[in-house]
């Protein structure tokens, strides 16, 4: 199989953690409900491909995301394996379900902007922190780790460019609640490399180093991997990605969603950065899921490696 | 219209020249012959969108590229405008045609590898330079500028990873013949960012600075823009791109071709690097050409901006 030549570059980390979001962030936008057994197999195959963290599902109310109505069943089916996989909990009700299943890792989903907080969380920007406070406190008290997503960190469809200080403030407040890691999301994919550098540096200036940050890019405007590269140069070592590029903006085409894990793996492999992922196994998994969903993967690597077979 | 926030980054050039290859490199892989009038309009619209250099066509024998059999007619129709547009001349016969039309800029197309030289040029690696020698000499004697493409600079489908020294040697020999600029091509899209840095640095160590280099990336594995970013950091200020992502590897799908000019423009705009291109006009042009070709553009920016209308 074709692989990039490995040529290291100065100033990059030795190892990167890929946080796989395809099973949750990817599938949640699918209109056709994916059968429980397919989801379970998807998660197991992602783990078998060497992905160190696979976010499995979300304990969101089925009214909002019917696709994930089977979240508890999925976690039950995954058994002991599932206990180590993070799940999204939008609120205390979601946390209750995670605690009932004795899970070890949860994530909350905040917003850097007022408008998206209101539209996605039905709360004001300030009110979101009050909603997250008992979730994060009770989770950490119970010994769970908590990741906090910060969405709309670069641009917001209603507010335009998002001030960097505002993103740092949102992240700071989530960390102050007890979250262990922030995932900074370019939810609509408008950010470019210099913006990434500036954002990570602004967090650093606020005393929040890159070891507490993950970066979550969308490829809406083709910028995801160049943004990853800027993040790597700024010292970030955790990157979110979605197998096969599943998911993304509901108002855009499928080719413009989450950064595809395969494309990220290709970059890291070429740079000689350790990631632990078996690219063949991952591509096979994404091709299998694309077949299940009835459309080709938007991942460049999945397309190229599949057509080369 | 959505635009990236402009956030400059350290160590990047103030201004970049985009060398537009869609009308030649893009269209030459199209099976259905595009009418002459559509090609002429395409070139004129690309120029009107602010692209400073638009390679118009290739004086290749029609037996090899039937799509470009109308090359002389296109240049005649473009009149005085066309005299400033570069055209590819594979050999002395091609140069004769360019000289007959009194054109001012030509390009030759070499290979960094033995196998691709034999397959694409029907010459050995060494013999190609003998073939190019009279082309470059006669062109420069007549006052024309000569660009030299070097293909397969990162990987070769038959030979695998291409040694950097070998690429530098090929480039050195083409410059010694009298070429003014090299366009280093990742013809199969396998290169990653560290490889780009190392290649540009190796040219520098050989006394060939980044001002004599252009970089030509394919998005086969999604790496094109992160490779551009590495090139920018290494001091390169000329990048090839194809409007709407036209063209690319004949053996891969349409989504895996040339770097789309629009995606490059988005990156440069976000980085605050001058490029002179009107993105709206360019996207409209690429959407028009995609409609003519009967399929959607693989450019993320064209897709996102078209679906947002």
Coordinates of C-alpha atoms in Angstrom, one line a residue:
Chain A
X1 CA 0.0 0.0 0.0
X2 CA 1.2 3.6 -0.7
X3 CA 2.4 5.5 2.3
X4 CA 4.0 8.9 2.7
X5 CA 7.8 9.0 3.1
X6 CA 8.6 9.8 6.7
X7 CA 10.4 13.1 7.0
X8 CA 10.5 14.7 10.4
X9 CA 10.2 18.4 10.9
X10 CA 11.6 20.6 13.6
X11 CA 9.5 21.7 16.6
X12 CA 6.8 19.0 16.4
X13 CA 5.7 16.6 19.1
X14 CA 7.0 13.0 19.2
X15 CA 3.5 11.6 19.8
X16 CA -0.1 12.7 19.3
X17 CA -3.3 11.4 20.7
X18 CA -6.2 11.1 18.3
X19 CA -9.6 11.5 19.9
X20 CA -12.0 9.7 17.6
X21 CA -15.4 11.3 17.4
X22 CA -17.0 9.5 14.5
X23 CA -19.3 7.2 16.5
X24 CA -20.8 10.2 18.3
X25 CA -20.2 13.5 16.5
X26 CA -20.1 11.7 13.1
X27 CA -23.3 9.6 13.4
X28 CA -25.4 12.1 15.3
X29 CA -26.1 14.0 12.0
X30 CA -27.2 10.9 10.1
X31 CA -30.9 11.0 9.3
X32 CA -31.3 7.3 8.8
X33 CA -31.0 5.5 12.1
X34 CA -27.9 3.2 12.1
X35 CA -28.7 -0.2 13.8
X36 CA -27.3 -0.7 17.3
X37 CA -25.3 -3.7 16.1
X38 CA -23.6 -1.6 13.4
X39 CA -22.7 1.1 15.9
X40 CA -21.3 -1.4 18.3
X41 CA -19.2 -3.0 15.6
X42 CA -18.0 0.5 14.5
X43 CA -16.8 1.3 17.9
X44 CA -15.1 -2.1 18.3
X45 CA -13.4 -1.8 14.9
X46 CA -12.2 1.7 15.7
X47 CA -10.6 0.5 18.9
X48 CA -9.1 -2.5 17.1
X49 CA -7.5 -0.1 14.6
X50 CA -5.6 1.3 17.5
X51 CA -7.5 4.5 18.2
X52 CA -6.7 5.3 21.8
X53 CA -9.9 7.2 22.6
X54 CA -13.2 6.5 20.9
X55 CA -16.1 8.7 22.1
X56 CA -19.0 6.3 21.9
X57 CA -22.2 8.2 22.0
X58 CA -24.2 10.9 23.7
X59 CA -26.8 10.7 26.5
X60 CA -28.8 13.5 24.8
X61 CA -32.6 13.4 24.9
X62 CA -33.8 11.2 22.0
X63 CA -36.2 14.0 21.0
X64 CA -33.1 16.1 19.9
X65 CA -31.0 13.4 18.5
X66 CA -33.1 10.3 17.6
X67 CA -30.0 8.7 16.1
X68 CA -28.5 8.3 19.6
X69 CA -31.7 7.0 21.4
X70 CA -29.9 3.7 21.8
X71 CA -27.0 5.2 23.8
X72 CA -27.6 3.2 27.0
X73 CA -28.0 0.0 25.0
X74 CA -24.8 0.6 23.1
X75 CA -22.9 1.2 26.3
X76 CA -24.4 -1.9 27.9
X77 CA -23.5 -4.0 24.8
X78 CA -19.9 -2.7 24.9
X79 CA -19.7 -3.9 28.5
X80 CA -16.4 -3.4 30.3
X81 CA -14.8 -2.0 27.1
X82 CA -17.4 0.7 27.1
X83 CA -16.6 1.9 30.6
X84 CA -13.3 3.3 29.3
X85 CA -14.9 5.2 26.4
X86 CA -16.0 8.8 26.9
X87 CA -19.7 9.8 26.3
X88 CA -21.2 13.2 25.9
X89 CA -23.6 14.3 28.6
X90 CA -25.4 17.5 27.8
X91 CA -26.8 18.0 31.3
X92 CA -27.4 16.3 34.7
X93 CA -29.9 13.9 33.3
X94 CA -27.2 12.7 30.9
X95 CA -24.7 12.4 33.7
X96 CA -27.2 10.4 35.8
X97 CA -27.3 7.8 33.0
X98 CA -23.5 7.7 32.7
X99 CA -23.2 7.2 36.4
X100 CA -25.8 4.4 36.4
X101 CA -23.6 2.6 33.9
X102 CA -20.5 3.3 36.0
X103 CA -18.7 5.0 33.0
X104 CA -15.3 6.6 33.7
X105 CA -15.2 9.5 31.2
X106 CA -17.8 12.1 30.2
X107 CA -17.8 15.3 28.0
X108 CA -19.9 18.4 28.1
X109 CA -20.6 20.6 25.1
X110 CA -20.3 24.4 25.6
X111 CA -20.4 27.4 23.3
X112 CA -18.0 30.3 22.9
X113 CA -20.7 32.5 21.6
X114 CA -24.0 33.9 22.9
X115 CA -26.1 33.0 19.9
X116 CA -25.0 29.4 19.6
X117 CA -25.4 28.9 23.4
X118 CA -29.0 30.0 22.9
X119 CA -29.7 28.0 19.8
X120 CA -27.9 24.8 20.7
X121 CA -28.2 24.8 24.5
X122 CA -31.4 26.9 25.0
X123 CA -29.4 28.9 27.6
X124 CA -27.6 32.2 27.5
X125 CA -23.8 32.2 27.3
X126 CA -23.6 32.8 31.1
X127 CA -26.4 30.3 32.0
X128 CA -24.5 27.5 30.3
X129 CA -21.9 27.5 33.0
X130 CA -24.6 27.3 35.7
X131 CA -25.9 24.2 33.8
X132 CA -22.5 22.6 33.5
X133 CA -21.5 23.3 37.1
X134 CA -23.3 20.4 38.8
X135 CA -22.5 18.1 35.9
X136 CA -18.8 18.7 36.2
X137 CA -18.8 18.8 40.0
X138 CA -20.7 15.5 40.4
X139 CA -18.7 13.8 37.7
X140 CA -15.3 14.7 39.2
X141 CA -16.6 13.9 42.7
X142 CA -17.4 10.5 41.4
X143 CA -13.9 10.1 40.0
X144 CA -14.8 10.6 36.3
X145 CA -12.7 12.7 33.9
X146 CA -14.5 15.5 32.2
X147 CA -13.7 16.9 28.8
X148 CA -15.3 20.2 27.8
X149 CA -16.0 21.0 24.2
X150 CA -16.0 24.7 23.3
X151 CA -17.8 25.2 20.1
X152 CA -17.7 28.1 17.6
X153 CA -14.1 29.1 18.7
X154 CA -13.2 30.7 15.3
X155 CA -16.4 31.9 13.6
X156 CA -20.1 31.7 14.3
X157 CA -22.7 31.7 11.6
X158 CA -24.7 34.4 13.3
X159 CA -21.9 36.5 15.0
X160 CA -19.1 36.2 12.5
X161 CA -15.5 36.1 13.7
X162 CA -15.3 35.2 17.4
X163 CA -12.9 37.3 19.5
X164 CA -10.0 35.2 20.8
X165 CA -10.4 36.6 24.3
X166 CA -14.0 35.4 24.4
X167 CA -12.9 31.9 23.6
X168 CA -10.2 31.9 26.3
X169 CA -12.8 33.2 28.8
X170 CA -15.2 30.4 28.0
X171 CA -12.4 27.8 28.3
X172 CA -11.2 29.3 31.5
X173 CA -14.7 29.1 33.1
X174 CA -15.1 25.4 32.0
X175 CA -11.7 24.5 33.5
X176 CA -12.5 26.4 36.7
X177 CA -15.6 24.2 37.0
X178 CA -13.3 21.2 37.0
X179 CA -13.0 20.0 33.4
X180 CA -9.7 18.4 32.7
X181 CA -9.3 19.1 29.0
X182 CA -10.8 21.6 26.6
X183 CA -11.6 20.7 23.0
X184 CA -11.6 23.9 21.0
X185 CA -13.9 23.5 18.0
X186 CA -14.0 25.3 14.7
X187 CA -17.6 24.2 14.3
X188 CA -18.2 25.9 10.9
X189 CA -14.7 25.3 9.6
X190 CA -13.8 28.9 8.8
X191 CA -10.5 29.2 10.8
X192 CA -7.1 29.3 9.2
X193 CA -3.6 28.5 10.5
X194 CA -2.6 31.9 11.9
X195 CA -5.8 32.0 13.9
X196 CA -5.1 28.6 15.4
X197 CA -1.6 29.7 16.5
X198 CA -3.0 32.9 18.0
X199 CA -5.7 31.1 19.9
X200 CA -3.3 28.5 21.4
X201 CA -0.9 31.3 22.3
X202 CA -3.7 33.3 24.0
X203 CA -4.6 30.3 26.1
X204 CA -0.9 30.0 27.0
X205 CA -0.8 33.6 28.0
X206 CA -3.7 33.0 30.3
X207 CA -1.8 30.1 32.0
X208 CA -3.5 27.3 30.1
X209 CA -0.9 25.3 28.3
X210 CA -1.3 23.2 25.1
X211 CA -1.3 20.0 27.2
X212 CA -4.8 20.9 28.4
X213 CA -6.1 21.6 24.9
X214 CA -7.4 19.5 22.1
X215 CA -8.2 20.9 18.7
X216 CA -11.3 20.0 16.8
X217 CA -11.4 21.1 13.1
X218 CA -13.9 20.8 10.4
X219 CA -12.9 20.7 6.7
X220 CA -15.7 22.9 5.4
X221 CA -13.3 25.1 3.6
X222 CA -10.5 22.6 3.3
X223 CA -8.4 24.0 6.1
X224 CA -8.6 21.3 8.7
X225 CA -5.1 19.7 8.2
X226 CA -3.3 23.0 7.8
X227 CA -4.9 24.0 11.1
X228 CA -3.7 20.8 12.7
X229 CA -0.2 21.6 11.5
X230 CA -0.4 25.0 13.1
X231 CA -1.6 23.3 16.3
X232 CA 1.2 20.9 16.3
X233 CA 3.7 23.7 15.9
X234 CA 2.0 25.5 18.9
X235 CA 2.6 22.4 21.0
X236 CA -0.9 20.8 21.0
X237 CA -0.8 17.0 21.1
X238 CA -4.5 16.0 21.1
X239 CA -6.6 16.3 17.9
X240 CA -10.2 15.3 17.4
X241 CA -11.0 13.5 14.1
X242 CA -13.8 11.4 12.7
X243 CA -13.3 8.1 10.9
X244 CA -14.0 8.6 7.2
X245 CA -14.8 12.2 7.8
X246 CA -18.3 11.3 9.1
X247 CA -20.5 14.2 10.3
X248 CA -20.1 17.9 10.2
X249 CA -22.2 20.9 9.4
X250 CA -25.8 19.9 8.9
X251 CA -26.2 22.7 6.3
X252 CA -23.3 21.7 4.2
X253 CA -22.5 18.8 1.9
X254 CA -21.0 15.6 3.2
X255 CA -17.6 16.5 1.9
X256 CA -17.3 19.4 4.3
X257 CA -17.6 17.8 7.7
X258 CA -15.3 16.7 10.4
X259 CA -11.6 16.3 9.7
X260 CA -11.2 12.7 8.5
X261 CA -9.1 10.6 10.9
X262 CA -7.4 8.9 7.9
X263 CA -6.2 12.2 6.5
X264 CA -4.8 13.2 9.9
X265 CA -3.1 9.8 10.2
X266 CA -1.5 10.3 6.8
X267 CA -0.1 13.7 7.9
X268 CA 1.2 12.4 11.3
X269 CA 2.7 9.3 9.6
X270 CA 4.6 11.5 7.1
X271 CA 5.8 13.7 9.9
X272 CA 7.1 10.7 11.9
X273 CA 4.8 11.5 14.8
X274 CA 3.6 8.4 16.7
X275 CA -0.2 7.9 16.7
X276 CA -0.6 4.1 17.1
X277 CA -3.3 3.7 14.4
X278 CA -3.3 1.0 11.8
X279 CA -4.3 3.0 8.7
X280 CA -5.3 -0.1 6.7
X281 CA -7.7 -1.3 9.4
X282 CA -9.1 2.2 9.8
X283 CA -9.7 2.7 6.1
X284 CA -11.4 -0.7 5.9
X285 CA -13.6 0.3 8.8
X286 CA -14.6 3.7 7.2
X287 CA -15.2 2.1 3.8
X288 CA -17.4 -0.5 5.5
X289 CA -19.4 2.3 7.3
X290 CA -19.6 4.4 4.1
X291 CA -21.1 1.3 2.4
X292 CA -23.6 1.0 5.2
X293 CA -24.6 4.6 4.9
X294 CA -24.9 4.3 1.1
X295 CA -22.5 7.0 0.1
X296 CA -18.7 7.4 -0.4
X297 CA -16.5 8.7 2.3
X298 CA -15.4 12.3 2.0
X299 CA -12.0 11.4 3.3
X300 CA -9.3 11.9 0.6
X301 CA -7.3 9.0 2.0
X302 CA -10.2 6.6 2.2
X303 CA -11.1 7.5 -1.4
X304 CA -7.5 7.2 -2.7
X305 CA -6.8 4.0 -0.8
X306 CA -10.1 2.4 -1.8
X307 CA -9.8 3.3 -5.5
X308 CA -6.2 2.0 -5.5
X309 CA -7.3 -1.5 -4.4
Chain B
X1 CA -20.4 36.0 2.3
X2 CA -18.5 34.0 4.9
X3 CA -14.8 34.8 5.0
X4 CA -12.1 33.7 7.4
X5 CA -11.0 36.1 10.1
X6 CA -7.6 37.5 9.1
X7 CA -5.0 36.5 11.6
X8 CA -1.4 36.9 10.5
X9 CA 1.3 34.4 11.5
X10 CA 5.0 34.9 12.0
X11 CA 7.5 34.1 9.3
X12 CA 5.2 34.1 6.4
X13 CA 5.5 36.1 3.2
X14 CA 3.5 39.3 2.6
X15 CA 2.4 38.3 -0.8
X16 CA 2.0 35.1 -2.8
X17 CA 1.7 34.5 -6.6
X18 CA -0.9 31.9 -7.5
X19 CA 0.0 30.2 -10.8
X20 CA -3.4 29.0 -12.2
X21 CA -3.2 25.6 -14.0
X22 CA -6.9 24.7 -14.3
X23 CA -7.2 25.6 -18.0
X24 CA -4.2 23.3 -18.9
X25 CA -3.5 20.8 -16.2
X26 CA -7.1 20.7 -15.1
X27 CA -8.8 20.3 -18.5
X28 CA -6.2 18.0 -20.1
X29 CA -7.6 15.0 -18.1
X30 CA -11.2 15.6 -19.1
X31 CA -12.4 12.8 -21.4
X32 CA -15.2 14.9 -23.0
X33 CA -13.8 17.6 -25.2
X34 CA -14.6 21.0 -23.9
X35 CA -15.7 23.4 -26.6
X36 CA -13.1 26.1 -27.7
X37 CA -15.5 28.9 -26.7
X38 CA -15.9 27.5 -23.2
X39 CA -12.1 27.3 -22.8
X40 CA -11.6 30.8 -24.0
X41 CA -14.3 32.1 -21.6
X42 CA -12.7 30.0 -18.7
X43 CA -9.3 31.7 -19.3
X44 CA -10.8 35.1 -19.5
X45 CA -12.9 34.7 -16.4
X46 CA -9.9 33.4 -14.4
X47 CA -8.0 36.5 -15.5
X48 CA -10.9 38.7 -14.6
X49 CA -11.0 37.1 -11.1
X50 CA -7.6 38.5 -10.5
X51 CA -5.4 35.5 -11.1
X52 CA -2.0 36.9 -12.1
X53 CA -0.8 33.9 -14.2
X54 CA -3.1 31.6 -16.1
X55 CA -1.4 28.8 -18.0
X56 CA -3.7 28.6 -21.0
X57 CA -3.0 25.3 -22.8
X58 CA -0.3 22.8 -24.0
X59 CA 1.1 22.5 -27.5
X60 CA 1.2 18.7 -27.1
X61 CA 0.5 16.4 -30.0
X62 CA -3.3 15.9 -30.3
X63 CA -2.7 12.2 -30.3
X64 CA -1.6 12.3 -26.7
X65 CA -4.1 14.9 -25.4
X66 CA -7.0 15.2 -27.8
X67 CA -8.6 17.7 -25.3
X68 CA -6.0 20.3 -26.2
X69 CA -6.0 19.8 -30.0
X70 CA -7.4 23.3 -30.2
X71 CA -4.4 24.9 -28.5
X72 CA -3.4 27.2 -31.4
X73 CA -7.0 28.3 -32.0
X74 CA -7.4 29.1 -28.3
X75 CA -4.3 31.2 -28.3
X76 CA -5.4 32.9 -31.5
X77 CA -8.8 33.7 -30.0
X78 CA -7.2 35.1 -26.9
X79 CA -5.2 37.5 -29.1
X80 CA -3.0 40.0 -27.3
X81 CA -4.2 38.8 -23.9
X82 CA -3.0 35.3 -24.8
X83 CA 0.6 36.4 -25.6
X84 CA 1.1 37.0 -21.8
X85 CA -0.2 33.6 -20.8
X86 CA 2.2 30.7 -20.4
X87 CA 1.7 27.5 -22.5
X88 CA 3.3 24.1 -22.0
X89 CA 5.6 23.0 -24.8
X90 CA 6.6 19.4 -24.5
X91 CA 9.3 19.6 -27.2
X92 CA 10.7 21.6 -30.1
X93 CA 7.6 21.1 -32.2
X94 CA 5.6 22.7 -29.4
X95 CA 8.0 25.5 -29.1
X96 CA 7.8 26.2 -32.8
X97 CA 4.0 26.7 -32.5
X98 CA 4.5 29.0 -29.5
X99 CA 7.1 31.1 -31.5
X100 CA 4.8 31.3 -34.5
X101 CA 2.2 32.9 -32.3
X102 CA 4.7 35.2 -30.7
X103 CA 4.0 34.0 -27.2
X104 CA 6.1 35.3 -24.3
X105 CA 6.1 32.5 -21.8
X106 CA 6.5 28.7 -22.1
X107 CA 6.9 25.8 -19.7
X108 CA 8.5 22.4 -20.1
X109 CA 7.5 19.3 -18.2
X110 CA 10.3 17.1 -16.8
X111 CA 10.5 14.2 -14.4
X112 CA 12.5 13.6 -11.3
X113 CA 12.3 9.8 -11.8
X114 CA 13.5 7.4 -14.4
X115 CA 10.3 5.4 -14.6
X116 CA 8.0 8.5 -15.1
X117 CA 10.5 9.9 -17.6
X118 CA 10.2 6.7 -19.7
X119 CA 6.4 6.5 -19.3
X120 CA 5.4 10.1 -19.7
X121 CA 8.2 11.4 -22.0
X122 CA 9.3 8.2 -23.7
X123 CA 12.9 9.2 -22.8
X124 CA 15.3 8.0 -20.1
X125 CA 15.8 10.4 -17.2
X126 CA 19.1 11.6 -18.7
X127 CA 17.7 11.8 -22.3
X128 CA 14.9 14.2 -21.1
X129 CA 17.5 17.0 -20.6
X130 CA 18.9 16.5 -24.1
X131 CA 15.3 16.9 -25.4
X132 CA 14.7 20.1 -23.3
X133 CA 18.1 21.7 -24.1
X134 CA 17.2 23.1 -27.5
X135 CA 13.7 24.0 -26.3
X136 CA 14.9 26.1 -23.4
X137 CA 17.9 27.6 -25.4
X138 CA 15.8 28.6 -28.4
X139 CA 13.0 30.0 -26.1
X140 CA 15.4 32.1 -24.0
X141 CA 17.3 33.2 -27.1
X142 CA 13.9 34.5 -28.4
X143 CA 13.3 36.4 -25.2
X144 CA 10.7 34.0 -23.7
X145 CA 10.6 33.0 -20.1
X146 CA 10.8 29.3 -19.4
X147 CA 9.3 27.5 -16.4
X148 CA 10.3 23.9 -15.8
X149 CA 7.9 21.5 -14.1
X150 CA 9.6 18.7 -12.2
X151 CA 7.1 15.9 -11.7
X152 CA 7.2 13.1 -9.1
X153 CA 9.2 15.1 -6.6
X154 CA 7.9 13.3 -3.5
X155 CA 6.7 9.8 -4.5
X156 CA 6.5 7.9 -7.7
X157 CA 3.9 5.2 -8.2
X158 CA 6.5 2.8 -9.6
X159 CA 9.6 3.8 -7.6
X160 CA 8.1 4.7 -4.2
X161 CA 9.6 7.6 -2.2
X162 CA 11.8 9.8 -4.4
X163 CA 15.2 10.8 -2.8
X164 CA 15.5 14.5 -2.2
X165 CA 19.0 14.7 -3.8
X166 CA 17.6 13.2 -7.0
X167 CA 14.9 16.0 -7.2
X168 CA 17.5 18.7 -6.5
X169 CA 19.7 17.2 -9.3
X170 CA 16.8 17.2 -11.8
X171 CA 15.9 20.8 -10.9
X172 CA 19.6 21.9 -11.1
X173 CA 19.9 20.5 -14.6
X174 CA 16.8 22.3 -15.8
X175 CA 17.9 25.6 -14.3
X176 CA 21.4 25.1 -15.9
X177 CA 19.6 24.7 -19.3
X178 CA 18.2 28.2 -18.7
X179 CA 14.8 27.7 -17.1
X180 CA 13.9 30.7 -14.9
X181 CA 11.6 28.9 -12.4
X182 CA 11.0 25.4 -11.2
X183 CA 7.6 24.0 -10.3
X184 CA 8.1 21.1 -8.0
X185 CA 5.2 18.7 -8.3
X186 CA 3.8 16.2 -5.9
X187 CA 2.2 14.5 -8.9
X188 CA 0.6 11.7 -6.9
X189 CA -0.1 13.7 -3.7
X190 CA 1.7 11.5 -1.2
X191 CA 4.0 14.2 0.3
X192 CA 3.6 15.6 3.7
X193 CA 4.7 18.9 5.4
X194 CA 8.1 17.8 6.7
X195 CA 9.0 16.5 3.3
X196 CA 8.2 19.8 1.7
X197 CA 10.4 21.7 4.2
X198 CA 13.3 19.3 3.7
X199 CA 13.0 19.6 -0.1
X200 CA 13.0 23.4 -0.1
X201 CA 15.9 23.4 2.3
X202 CA 17.8 21.0 0.2
X203 CA 17.4 23.3 -2.8
X204 CA 18.6 26.2 -0.7
X205 CA 21.7 24.2 0.4
X206 CA 22.4 23.7 -3.3
X207 CA 22.3 27.4 -3.9
X208 CA 18.7 27.5 -5.3
X209 CA 16.6 29.8 -3.2
X210 CA 12.9 29.6 -2.7
X211 CA 12.4 32.6 -5.0
X212 CA 13.2 30.3 -7.9
X213 CA 10.7 27.6 -6.8
X214 CA 7.0 27.1 -7.2
X215 CA 5.2 24.3 -5.4
X216 CA 2.6 22.2 -7.1
X217 CA 0.5 20.0 -4.8
X218 CA -2.2 17.4 -5.4
X219 CA -4.9 16.8 -2.8
X220 CA -5.0 13.0 -3.3
X221 CA -4.4 12.3 0.4
X222 CA -5.8 15.6 1.6
X223 CA -2.3 17.1 2.3
X224 CA -2.1 19.9 -0.3
X225 CA -2.9 22.9 2.0
X226 CA -0.7 21.7 4.9
X227 CA 2.1 21.2 2.3
X228 CA 1.5 24.8 1.1
X229 CA 1.8 26.0 4.7
X230 CA 5.1 24.2 5.0
X231 CA 6.2 25.9 1.7
X232 CA 5.2 29.3 3.0
X233 CA 7.2 28.8 6.1
X234 CA 10.2 27.8 4.0
X235 CA 10.0 31.0 2.1
X236 CA 8.3 29.9 -1.2
X237 CA 6.0 32.5 -2.7
X238 CA 4.6 30.9 -5.8
X239 CA 2.0 28.1 -5.6
X240 CA 0.3 26.3 -8.4
X241 CA -3.4 25.6 -8.1
X242 CA -6.4 24.7 -10.2
X243 CA -9.7 26.5 -10.2
X244 CA -12.3 24.3 -8.6
X245 CA -9.7 21.6 -8.1
X246 CA -10.0 20.5 -11.8
X247 CA -7.7 17.7 -12.9
X248 CA -5.4 15.5 -11.0
X249 CA -4.5 11.8 -11.0
X250 CA -6.2 10.0 -13.9
X251 CA -6.5 6.8 -11.7
X252 CA -8.2 8.5 -8.8
X253 CA -11.6 10.1 -8.2
X254 CA -12.3 13.7 -9.0
X255 CA -12.1 14.7 -5.3
X256 CA -8.4 13.8 -5.3
X257 CA -6.9 16.1 -8.0
X258 CA -5.0 19.3 -8.0
X259 CA -5.1 21.7 -5.1
X260 CA -8.2 23.9 -5.6
X261 CA -7.3 27.5 -6.1
X262 CA -10.3 28.5 -3.9
X263 CA -9.0 26.5 -0.9
X264 CA -5.6 28.1 -1.3
X265 CA -7.2 31.6 -1.5
X266 CA -9.1 30.9 1.7
X267 CA -5.9 30.0 3.5
X268 CA -3.9 33.0 2.2
X269 CA -6.8 35.3 3.0
X270 CA -7.0 34.0 6.5
X271 CA -3.2 34.5 6.9
X272 CA -3.4 38.0 5.7
X273 CA -1.2 37.2 2.7
X274 CA -1.9 39.3 -0.4
X275 CA -3.0 37.3 -3.5
X276 CA -5.1 39.7 -5.6
X277 CA -7.9 37.2 -6.3
X278 CA -11.6 37.9 -6.0
X279 CA -12.9 34.8 -4.3
X280 CA -16.5 35.3 -5.3
X281 CA -15.6 35.7 -9.0
X282 CA -13.4 32.7 -8.8
X283 CA -16.0 30.5 -7.1
X284 CA -18.6 31.6 -9.6
X285 CA -16.3 30.7 -12.5
X286 CA -15.5 27.2 -11.0
X287 CA -19.2 26.5 -10.3
X288 CA -19.9 27.5 -13.9
X289 CA -17.2 25.1 -15.2
X290 CA -18.4 22.3 -12.9
X291 CA -21.9 22.7 -14.3
X292 CA -20.4 22.6 -17.8
X293 CA -18.6 19.4 -17.0
X294 CA -21.7 17.9 -15.3
X295 CA -20.3 17.2 -11.9
X296 CA -19.7 19.1 -8.7
X297 CA -16.4 20.7 -7.9
X298 CA -14.2 18.8 -5.5
X299 CA -13.1 22.1 -3.9
X300 CA -14.3 22.4 -0.3
X301 CA -14.6 26.2 -0.7
X302 CA -16.6 26.0 -3.9
X303 CA -18.9 23.4 -2.3
X304 CA -19.4 25.4 0.9
X305 CA -19.9 28.7 -0.8
X306 CA -22.2 27.3 -3.4
X307 CA -24.4 25.4 -0.9
X308 CA -24.6 28.6 1.3
X309 CA -26.1 30.6 -1.5

